[in-house]
mmCIF file of C-alpha atoms in Angstrom:
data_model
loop_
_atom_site.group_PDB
_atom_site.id
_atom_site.type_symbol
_atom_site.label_atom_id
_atom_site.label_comp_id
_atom_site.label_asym_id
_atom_site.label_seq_id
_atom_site.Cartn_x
_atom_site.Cartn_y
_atom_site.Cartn_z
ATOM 1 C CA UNK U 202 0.000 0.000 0.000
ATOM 2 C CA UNK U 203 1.305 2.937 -0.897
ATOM 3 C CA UNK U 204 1.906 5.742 2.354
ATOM 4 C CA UNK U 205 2.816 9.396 1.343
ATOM 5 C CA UNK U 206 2.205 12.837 3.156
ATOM 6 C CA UNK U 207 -1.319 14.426 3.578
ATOM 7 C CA UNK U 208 -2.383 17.597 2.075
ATOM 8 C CA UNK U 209 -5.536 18.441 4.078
ATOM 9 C CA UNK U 210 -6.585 21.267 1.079
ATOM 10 C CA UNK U 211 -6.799 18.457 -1.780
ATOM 11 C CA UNK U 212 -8.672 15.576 -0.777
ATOM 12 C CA UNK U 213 -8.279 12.197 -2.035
ATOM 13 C CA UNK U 214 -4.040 13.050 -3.753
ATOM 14 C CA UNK U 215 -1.149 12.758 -1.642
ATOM 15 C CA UNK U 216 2.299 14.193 -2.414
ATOM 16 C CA UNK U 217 5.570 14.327 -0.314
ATOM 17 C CA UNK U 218 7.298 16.946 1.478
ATOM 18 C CA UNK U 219 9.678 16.899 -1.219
ATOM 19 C CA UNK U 220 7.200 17.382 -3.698
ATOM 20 C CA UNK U 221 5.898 20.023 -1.403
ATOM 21 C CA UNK U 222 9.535 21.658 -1.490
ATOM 22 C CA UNK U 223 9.368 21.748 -5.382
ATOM 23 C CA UNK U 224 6.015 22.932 -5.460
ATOM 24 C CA UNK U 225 7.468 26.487 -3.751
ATOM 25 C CA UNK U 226 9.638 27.296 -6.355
ATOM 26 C CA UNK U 227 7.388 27.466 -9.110
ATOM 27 C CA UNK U 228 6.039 31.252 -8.434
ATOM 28 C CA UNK U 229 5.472 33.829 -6.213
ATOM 29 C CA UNK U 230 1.519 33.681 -5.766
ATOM 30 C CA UNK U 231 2.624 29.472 -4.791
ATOM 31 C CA UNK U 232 5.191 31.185 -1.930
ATOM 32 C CA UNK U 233 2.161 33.502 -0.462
ATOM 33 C CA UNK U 234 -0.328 30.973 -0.725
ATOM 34 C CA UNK U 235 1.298 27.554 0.375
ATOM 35 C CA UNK U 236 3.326 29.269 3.547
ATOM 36 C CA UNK U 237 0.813 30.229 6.183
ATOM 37 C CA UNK U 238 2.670 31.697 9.231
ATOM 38 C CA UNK U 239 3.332 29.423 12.273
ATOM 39 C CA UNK U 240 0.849 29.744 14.556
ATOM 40 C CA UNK U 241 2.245 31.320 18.139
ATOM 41 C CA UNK U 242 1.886 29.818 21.798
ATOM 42 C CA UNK U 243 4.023 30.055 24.949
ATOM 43 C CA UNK U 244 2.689 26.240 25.361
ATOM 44 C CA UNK U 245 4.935 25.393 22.023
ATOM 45 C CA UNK U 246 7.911 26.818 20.740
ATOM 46 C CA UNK U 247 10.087 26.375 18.158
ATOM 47 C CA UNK U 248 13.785 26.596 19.251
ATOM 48 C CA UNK U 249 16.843 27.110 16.906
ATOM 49 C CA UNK U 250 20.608 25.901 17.342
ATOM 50 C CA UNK U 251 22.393 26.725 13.721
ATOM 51 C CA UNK U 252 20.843 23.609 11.348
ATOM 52 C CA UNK U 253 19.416 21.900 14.194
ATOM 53 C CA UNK U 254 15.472 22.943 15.236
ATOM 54 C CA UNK U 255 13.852 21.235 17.805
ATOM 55 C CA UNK U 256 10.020 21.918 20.149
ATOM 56 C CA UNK U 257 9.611 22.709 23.801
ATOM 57 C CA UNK U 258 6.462 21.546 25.241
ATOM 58 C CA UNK U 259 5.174 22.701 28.436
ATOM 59 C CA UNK U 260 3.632 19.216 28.864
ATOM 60 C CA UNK U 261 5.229 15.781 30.888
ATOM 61 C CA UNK U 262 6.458 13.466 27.657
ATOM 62 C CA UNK U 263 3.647 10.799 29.575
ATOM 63 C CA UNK U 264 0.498 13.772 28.550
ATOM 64 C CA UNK U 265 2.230 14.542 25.113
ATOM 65 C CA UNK U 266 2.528 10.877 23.645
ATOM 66 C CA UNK U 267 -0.570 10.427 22.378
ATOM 67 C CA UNK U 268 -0.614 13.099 20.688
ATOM 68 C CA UNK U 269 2.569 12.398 19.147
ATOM 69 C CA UNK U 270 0.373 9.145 18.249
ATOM 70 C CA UNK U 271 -2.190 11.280 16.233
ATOM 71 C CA UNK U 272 0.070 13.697 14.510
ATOM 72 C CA UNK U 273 1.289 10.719 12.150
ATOM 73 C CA UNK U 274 -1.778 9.356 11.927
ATOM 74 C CA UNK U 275 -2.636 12.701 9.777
ATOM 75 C CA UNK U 276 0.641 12.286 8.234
ATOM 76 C CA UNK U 277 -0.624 9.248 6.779
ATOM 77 C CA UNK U 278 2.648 7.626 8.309
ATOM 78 C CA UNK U 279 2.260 4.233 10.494
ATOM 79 C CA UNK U 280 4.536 3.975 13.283
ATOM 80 C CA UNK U 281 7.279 0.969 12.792
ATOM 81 C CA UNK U 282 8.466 1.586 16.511
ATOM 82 C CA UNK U 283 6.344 2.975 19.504
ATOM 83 C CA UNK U 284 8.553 3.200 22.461
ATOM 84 C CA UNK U 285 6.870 5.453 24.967
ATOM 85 C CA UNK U 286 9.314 4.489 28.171
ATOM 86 C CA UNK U 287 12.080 5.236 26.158
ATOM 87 C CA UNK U 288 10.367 8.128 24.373
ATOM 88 C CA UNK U 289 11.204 7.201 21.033
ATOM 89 C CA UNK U 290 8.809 6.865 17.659
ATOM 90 C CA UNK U 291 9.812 5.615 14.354
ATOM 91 C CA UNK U 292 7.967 5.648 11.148
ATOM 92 C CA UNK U 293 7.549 3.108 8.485
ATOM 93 C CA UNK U 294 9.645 3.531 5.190
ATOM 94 C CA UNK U 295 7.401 5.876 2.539
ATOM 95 C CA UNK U 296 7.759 5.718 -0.474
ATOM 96 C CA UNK U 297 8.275 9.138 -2.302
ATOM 97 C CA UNK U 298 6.000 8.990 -5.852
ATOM 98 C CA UNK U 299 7.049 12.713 -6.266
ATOM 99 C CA UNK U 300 10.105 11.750 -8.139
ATOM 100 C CA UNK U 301 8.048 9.965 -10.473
ATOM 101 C CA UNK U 302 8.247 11.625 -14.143
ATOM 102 C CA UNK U 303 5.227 10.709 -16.128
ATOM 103 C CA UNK U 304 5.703 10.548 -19.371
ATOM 104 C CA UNK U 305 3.310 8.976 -21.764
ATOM 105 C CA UNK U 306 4.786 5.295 -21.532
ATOM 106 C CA UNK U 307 5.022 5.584 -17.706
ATOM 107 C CA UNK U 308 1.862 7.159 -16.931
ATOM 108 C CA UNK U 309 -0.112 4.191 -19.237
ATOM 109 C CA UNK U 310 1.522 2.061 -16.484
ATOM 110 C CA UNK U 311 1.704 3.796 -13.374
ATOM 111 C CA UNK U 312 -2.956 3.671 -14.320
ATOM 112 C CA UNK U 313 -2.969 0.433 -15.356
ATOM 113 C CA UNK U 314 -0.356 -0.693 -12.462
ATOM 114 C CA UNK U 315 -1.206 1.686 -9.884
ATOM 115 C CA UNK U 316 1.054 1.272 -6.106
ATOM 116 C CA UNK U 317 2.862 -1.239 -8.331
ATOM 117 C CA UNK U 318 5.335 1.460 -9.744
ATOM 118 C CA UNK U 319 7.374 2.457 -7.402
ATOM 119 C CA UNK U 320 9.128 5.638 -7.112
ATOM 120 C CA UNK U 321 12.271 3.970 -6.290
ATOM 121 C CA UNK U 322 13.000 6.704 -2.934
ATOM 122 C CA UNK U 323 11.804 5.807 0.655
ATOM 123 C CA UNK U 324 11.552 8.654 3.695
ATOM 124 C CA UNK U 325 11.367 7.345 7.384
ATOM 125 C CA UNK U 326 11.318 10.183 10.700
ATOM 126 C CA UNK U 327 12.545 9.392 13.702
ATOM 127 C CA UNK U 328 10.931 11.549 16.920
ATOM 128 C CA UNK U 329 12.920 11.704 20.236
ATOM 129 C CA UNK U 330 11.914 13.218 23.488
ATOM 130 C CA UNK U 331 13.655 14.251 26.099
ATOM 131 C CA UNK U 332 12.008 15.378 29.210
ATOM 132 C CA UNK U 333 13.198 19.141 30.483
ATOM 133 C CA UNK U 334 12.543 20.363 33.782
ATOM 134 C CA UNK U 335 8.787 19.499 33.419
ATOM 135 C CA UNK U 336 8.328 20.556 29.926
ATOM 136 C CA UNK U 337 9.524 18.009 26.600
ATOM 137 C CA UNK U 338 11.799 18.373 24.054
ATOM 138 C CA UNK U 339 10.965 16.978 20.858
ATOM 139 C CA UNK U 340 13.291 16.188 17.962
ATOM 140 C CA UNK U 341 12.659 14.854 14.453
ATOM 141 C CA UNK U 342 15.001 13.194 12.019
ATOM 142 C CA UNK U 343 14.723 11.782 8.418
ATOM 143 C CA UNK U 344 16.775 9.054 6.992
ATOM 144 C CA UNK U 345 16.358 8.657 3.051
ATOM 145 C CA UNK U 346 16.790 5.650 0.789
ATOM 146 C CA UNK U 347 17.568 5.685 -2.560
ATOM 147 C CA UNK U 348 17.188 2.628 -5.548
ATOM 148 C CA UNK U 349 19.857 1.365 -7.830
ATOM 149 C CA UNK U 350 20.931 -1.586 -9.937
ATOM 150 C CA UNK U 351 23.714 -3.771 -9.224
ATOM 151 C CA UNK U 352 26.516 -3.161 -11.545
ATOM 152 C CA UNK U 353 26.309 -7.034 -11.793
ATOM 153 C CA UNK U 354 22.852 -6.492 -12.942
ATOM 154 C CA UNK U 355 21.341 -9.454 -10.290
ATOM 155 C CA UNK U 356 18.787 -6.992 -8.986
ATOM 156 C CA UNK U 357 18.231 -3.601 -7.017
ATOM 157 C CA UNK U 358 19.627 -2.339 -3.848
ATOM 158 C CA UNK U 359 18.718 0.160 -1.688
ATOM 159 C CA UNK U 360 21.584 2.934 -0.661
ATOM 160 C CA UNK U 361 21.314 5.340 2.064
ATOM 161 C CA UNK U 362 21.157 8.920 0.900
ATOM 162 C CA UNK U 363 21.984 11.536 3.165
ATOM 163 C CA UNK U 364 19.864 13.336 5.686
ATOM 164 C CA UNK U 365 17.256 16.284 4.772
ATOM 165 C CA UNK U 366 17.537 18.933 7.261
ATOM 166 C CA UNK U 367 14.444 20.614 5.137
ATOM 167 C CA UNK U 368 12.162 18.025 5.137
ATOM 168 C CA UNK U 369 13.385 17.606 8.782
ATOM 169 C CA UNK U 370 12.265 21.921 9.122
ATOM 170 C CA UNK U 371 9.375 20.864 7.765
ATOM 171 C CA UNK U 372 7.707 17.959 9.307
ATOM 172 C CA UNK U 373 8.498 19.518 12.653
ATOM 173 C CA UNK U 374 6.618 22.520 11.506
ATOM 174 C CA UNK U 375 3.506 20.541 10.764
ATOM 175 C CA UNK U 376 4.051 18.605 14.378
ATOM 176 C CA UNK U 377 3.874 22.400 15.964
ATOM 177 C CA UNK U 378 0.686 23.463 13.901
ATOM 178 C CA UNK U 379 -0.805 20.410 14.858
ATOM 179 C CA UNK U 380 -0.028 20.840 18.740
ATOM 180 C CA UNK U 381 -0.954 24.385 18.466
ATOM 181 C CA UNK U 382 -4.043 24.501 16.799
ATOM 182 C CA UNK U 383 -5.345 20.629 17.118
ATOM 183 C CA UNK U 384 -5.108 20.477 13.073
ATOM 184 C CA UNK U 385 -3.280 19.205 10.168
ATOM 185 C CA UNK U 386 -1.266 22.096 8.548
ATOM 186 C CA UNK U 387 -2.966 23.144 5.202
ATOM 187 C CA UNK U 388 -0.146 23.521 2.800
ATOM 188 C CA UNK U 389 3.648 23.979 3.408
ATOM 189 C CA UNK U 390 5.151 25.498 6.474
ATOM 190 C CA UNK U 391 7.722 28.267 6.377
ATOM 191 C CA UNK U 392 11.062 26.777 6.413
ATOM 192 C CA UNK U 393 14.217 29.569 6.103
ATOM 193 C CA UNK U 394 17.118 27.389 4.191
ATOM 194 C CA UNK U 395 19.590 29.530 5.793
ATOM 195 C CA UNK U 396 19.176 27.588 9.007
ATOM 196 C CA UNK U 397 21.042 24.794 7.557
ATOM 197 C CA UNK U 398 24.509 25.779 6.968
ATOM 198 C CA UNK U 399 26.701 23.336 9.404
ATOM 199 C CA UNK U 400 28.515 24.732 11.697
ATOM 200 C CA UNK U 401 31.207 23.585 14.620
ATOM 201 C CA UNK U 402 34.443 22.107 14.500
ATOM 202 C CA UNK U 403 34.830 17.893 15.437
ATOM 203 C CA UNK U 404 38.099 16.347 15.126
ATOM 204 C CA UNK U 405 38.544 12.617 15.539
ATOM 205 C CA UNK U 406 41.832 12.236 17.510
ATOM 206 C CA UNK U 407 43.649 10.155 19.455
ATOM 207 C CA UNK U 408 43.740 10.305 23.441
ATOM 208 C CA UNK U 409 45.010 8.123 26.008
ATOM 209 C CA UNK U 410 45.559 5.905 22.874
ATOM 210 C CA UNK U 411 42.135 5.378 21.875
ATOM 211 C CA UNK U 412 40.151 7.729 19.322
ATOM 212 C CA UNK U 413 37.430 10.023 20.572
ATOM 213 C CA UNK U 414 35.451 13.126 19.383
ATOM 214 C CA UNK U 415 36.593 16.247 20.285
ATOM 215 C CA UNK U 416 34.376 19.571 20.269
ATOM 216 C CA UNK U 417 33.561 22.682 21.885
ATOM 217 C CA UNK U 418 30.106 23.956 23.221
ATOM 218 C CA UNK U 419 27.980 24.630 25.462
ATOM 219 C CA UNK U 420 27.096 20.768 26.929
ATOM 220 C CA UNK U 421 23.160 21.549 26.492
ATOM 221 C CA UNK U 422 23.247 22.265 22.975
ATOM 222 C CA UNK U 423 26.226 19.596 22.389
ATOM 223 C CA UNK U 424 23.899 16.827 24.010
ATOM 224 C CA UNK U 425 21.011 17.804 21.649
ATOM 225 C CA UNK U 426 23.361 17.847 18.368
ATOM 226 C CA UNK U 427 24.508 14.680 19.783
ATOM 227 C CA UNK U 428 21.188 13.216 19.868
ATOM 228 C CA UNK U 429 20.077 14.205 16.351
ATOM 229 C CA UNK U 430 23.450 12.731 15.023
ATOM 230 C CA UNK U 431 22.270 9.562 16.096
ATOM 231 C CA UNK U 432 18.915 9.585 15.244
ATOM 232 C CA UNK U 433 20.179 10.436 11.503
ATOM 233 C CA UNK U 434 22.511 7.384 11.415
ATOM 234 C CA UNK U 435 21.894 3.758 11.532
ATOM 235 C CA UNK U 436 22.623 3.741 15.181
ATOM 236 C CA UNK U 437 19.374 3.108 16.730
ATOM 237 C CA UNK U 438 19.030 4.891 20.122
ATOM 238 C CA UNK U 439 17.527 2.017 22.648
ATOM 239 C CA UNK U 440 18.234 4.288 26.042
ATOM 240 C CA UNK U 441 19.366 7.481 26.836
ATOM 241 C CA UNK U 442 20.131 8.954 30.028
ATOM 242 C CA UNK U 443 20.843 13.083 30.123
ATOM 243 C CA UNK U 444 22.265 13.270 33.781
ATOM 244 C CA UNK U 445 25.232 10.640 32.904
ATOM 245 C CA UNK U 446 25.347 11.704 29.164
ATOM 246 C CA UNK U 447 25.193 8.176 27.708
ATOM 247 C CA UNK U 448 23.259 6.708 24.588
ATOM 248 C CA UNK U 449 22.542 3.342 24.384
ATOM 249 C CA UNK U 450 21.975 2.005 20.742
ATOM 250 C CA UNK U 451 22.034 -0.559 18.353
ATOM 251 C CA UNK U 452 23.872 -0.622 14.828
ATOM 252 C CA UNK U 453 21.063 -0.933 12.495
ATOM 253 C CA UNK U 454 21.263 -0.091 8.830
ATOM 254 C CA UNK U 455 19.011 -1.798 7.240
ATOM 255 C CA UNK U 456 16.123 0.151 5.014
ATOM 256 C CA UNK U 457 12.782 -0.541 3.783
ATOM 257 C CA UNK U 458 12.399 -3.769 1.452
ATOM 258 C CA UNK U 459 15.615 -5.189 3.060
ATOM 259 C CA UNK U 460 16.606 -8.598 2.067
ATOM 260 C CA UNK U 461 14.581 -10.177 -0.627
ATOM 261 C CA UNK U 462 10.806 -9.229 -1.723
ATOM 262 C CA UNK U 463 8.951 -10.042 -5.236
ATOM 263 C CA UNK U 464 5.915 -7.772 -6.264
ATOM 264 C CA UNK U 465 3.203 -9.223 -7.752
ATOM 265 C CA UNK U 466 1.907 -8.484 -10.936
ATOM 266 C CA UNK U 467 3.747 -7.996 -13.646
ATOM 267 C CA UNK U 468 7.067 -6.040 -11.901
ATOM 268 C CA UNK U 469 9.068 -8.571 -9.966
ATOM 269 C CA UNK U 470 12.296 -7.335 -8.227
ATOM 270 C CA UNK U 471 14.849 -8.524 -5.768
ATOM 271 C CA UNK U 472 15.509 -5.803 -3.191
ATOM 272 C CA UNK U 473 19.049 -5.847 -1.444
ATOM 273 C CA UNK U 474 20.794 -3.158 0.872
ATOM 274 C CA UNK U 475 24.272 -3.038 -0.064
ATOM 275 C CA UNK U 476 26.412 -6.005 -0.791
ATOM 276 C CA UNK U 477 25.501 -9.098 1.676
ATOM 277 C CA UNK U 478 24.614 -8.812 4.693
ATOM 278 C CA UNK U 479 26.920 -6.165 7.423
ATOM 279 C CA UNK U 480 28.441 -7.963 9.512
ATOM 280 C CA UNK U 481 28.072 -5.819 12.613
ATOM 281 C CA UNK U 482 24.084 -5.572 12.026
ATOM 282 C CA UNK U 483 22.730 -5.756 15.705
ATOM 283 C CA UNK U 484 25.939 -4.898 17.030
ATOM 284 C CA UNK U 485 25.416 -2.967 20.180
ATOM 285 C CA UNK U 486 27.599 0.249 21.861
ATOM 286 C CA UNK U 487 27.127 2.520 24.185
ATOM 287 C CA UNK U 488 27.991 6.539 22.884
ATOM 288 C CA UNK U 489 29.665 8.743 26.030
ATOM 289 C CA UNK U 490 29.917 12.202 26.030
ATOM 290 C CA UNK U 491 32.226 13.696 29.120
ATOM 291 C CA UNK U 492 33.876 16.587 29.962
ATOM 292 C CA UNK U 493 37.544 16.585 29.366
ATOM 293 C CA UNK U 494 39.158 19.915 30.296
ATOM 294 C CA UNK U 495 37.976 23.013 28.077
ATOM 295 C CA UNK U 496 36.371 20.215 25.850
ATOM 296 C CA UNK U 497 33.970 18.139 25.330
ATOM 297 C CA UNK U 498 34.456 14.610 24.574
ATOM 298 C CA UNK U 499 32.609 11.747 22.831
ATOM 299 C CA UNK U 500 33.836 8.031 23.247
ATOM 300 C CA UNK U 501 31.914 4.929 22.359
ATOM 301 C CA UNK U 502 32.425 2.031 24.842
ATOM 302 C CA UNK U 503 31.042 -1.628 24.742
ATOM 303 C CA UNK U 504 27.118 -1.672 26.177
ATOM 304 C CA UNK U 505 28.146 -2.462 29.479
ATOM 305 C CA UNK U 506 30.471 1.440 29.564
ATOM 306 C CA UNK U 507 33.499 -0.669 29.230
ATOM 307 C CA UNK U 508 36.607 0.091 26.521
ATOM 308 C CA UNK U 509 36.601 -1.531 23.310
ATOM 309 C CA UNK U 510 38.843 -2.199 20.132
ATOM 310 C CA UNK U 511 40.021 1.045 18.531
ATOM 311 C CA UNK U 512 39.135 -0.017 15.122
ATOM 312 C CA UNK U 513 35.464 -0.754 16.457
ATOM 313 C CA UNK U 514 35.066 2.495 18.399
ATOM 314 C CA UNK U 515 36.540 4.788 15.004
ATOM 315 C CA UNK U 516 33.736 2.723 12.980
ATOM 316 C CA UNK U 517 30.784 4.176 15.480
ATOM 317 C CA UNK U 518 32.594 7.616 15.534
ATOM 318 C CA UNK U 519 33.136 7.875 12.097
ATOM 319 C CA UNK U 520 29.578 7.299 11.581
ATOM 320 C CA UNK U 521 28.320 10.324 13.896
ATOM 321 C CA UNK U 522 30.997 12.947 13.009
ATOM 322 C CA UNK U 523 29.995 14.086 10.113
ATOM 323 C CA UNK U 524 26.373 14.481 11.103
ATOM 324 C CA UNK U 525 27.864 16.853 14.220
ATOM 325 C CA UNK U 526 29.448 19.279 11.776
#
């Protein structure tokens, strides 16, 4: 079944926030009329580090779950993971028909085939909360998946494609109209693209003979970047505890359609993520981050906190520093 993004003002089509993006550039009177201003409350705000945008709630994460529940239920996304004591949700892998070009031959069988054709793209969000002196913190994160061929030609695999901080902007823009004012947002949100330039320096070095993250901040905002870093990778965050500044989480790559699937109908295709199965799929670590003199410091340790192999610990670090930049 095929699961795409609501637009409340034209019932019975769906389209993606991608689509949505596109749909913005094509004239002026589309910019005045498809981005409504966000709606202001003391009860919800909108908060801004550099690329990274996040909510405060004045509401215990226990009140604000279900809630959280509803908003992608008008998002038309299911929920692949529901984890209220550890305050995460996950979405299911949606496919993205926006990148779809019609043309004559593929719009005869994107009729005759309907969900069958497949835009070859998948979106999934990850929410986190984090629970602030009474009030929640809510963060949202999009992974992206993208098809291609096998150069040996035995089938298609699915390759990760790099984080969208805009359609990140904007789904958390339709989660604050909806807490706001109860309602789906009617057309796109306002999302500035000059939020997104990265910023911050993190070097990978080597300390006490073992290779760590090294960065400067203020530990607040470092623990939040920290956060969304993982929530963009394939490291799944199981537990996370503020006061210590430890992540629990799970090495997870795998996207929509992994391992092998056959459509029916007439369009039969073997779906793959990379090239056999990773061999550290499941593996588990636990991501630190400490106070080390003027710096701040990220190590990752075995689940139980305790040192591991250097080569294992630059894998897991190499995987989050780019998305702390």
């Amino acid at each position: 079944m095929q699961r795409a993004y609501r637009i409340p003002d034209a019932p019975g089509e769906r389209v993606s926030a991608r689509e949505l993006d596109r749909d913005l550039r094509t004239g002026p009177g589309a910019v005045a009329r498809d981005r409504p201003i966000l709606p202001e409350s003391p009860e919800v705000q909108l908060r801004r580090d550099g690329q990274m945008r996040w909510l405060v709630v004045q509401a215990e994460p226990e009140a604000l779950w279900p809630r959280l529940r509803e908003f992608w239920r008008t998002q038309n996304l299911a929920l692949s993971r529901d984890e209220p004591t550890v305050g995460i949700m996950e979405t299911e892998w949606a496919e993205d028909r926006a990148g779809i070009p019609l043309g004559l031959t593929q719009g005869l069988i994107s009729r005759a085939l309907g969900t069958l054709y497949d835009a070859g793209t998948r979106d999934q969000y990850r929410l986190r909360v984090d629970r602030l002196n009474g009030a929640t913190e809510v963060f949202i994160a999009h992974r992206g998946a993208v098809e291609h061929g096998d150069p040996d030609g035995q089938g298609m695999r699915w390759v990760m494609s790099d984080p969208d901080p805009q359609l990140e902007a904007e789904m958390l823009n339709r989660l604050l109209v909806f807490l706001t004012t109860g309602e789906a947002p009617e057309g796109r949100t306002r999302v500035e693209e000059t939020d997104f330039e990265r910023t911050g320096q993190v070097d990978l070095v080597q300390r006490d003979g073992r290779s760590v993250l090294v960065l400067r901040g203020e530990p607040d905002a470092l623990w939040r970047r920290l956060g969304l870093a993982l929530d963009r990778t394939g490291l799944l965050v199981d537990e996370h505890d503020r006061r210590d500044g430890t992540f629990l989480v799970t090495y997870r790559p795998d996207v929509a359609d992994g391992g092998e699937a056959e459509r029916p109908g007439l369009l039969r295709r073997v779906f793959r993520f990379g090239r056999g199965e990773d061999r550290r799929q499941g593996e588990r670590f636990q991501v630190r981050m400490i106070e080390h003199g003027r710096d701040l410091q990220i190590e990752a340790l075995s689940i139980e906190g305790e040192r591991i192999r250097d080569r294992d610990a630059r894998f897991v670090l190499e995987l989050i520093q780019p998305q702390l930049r």
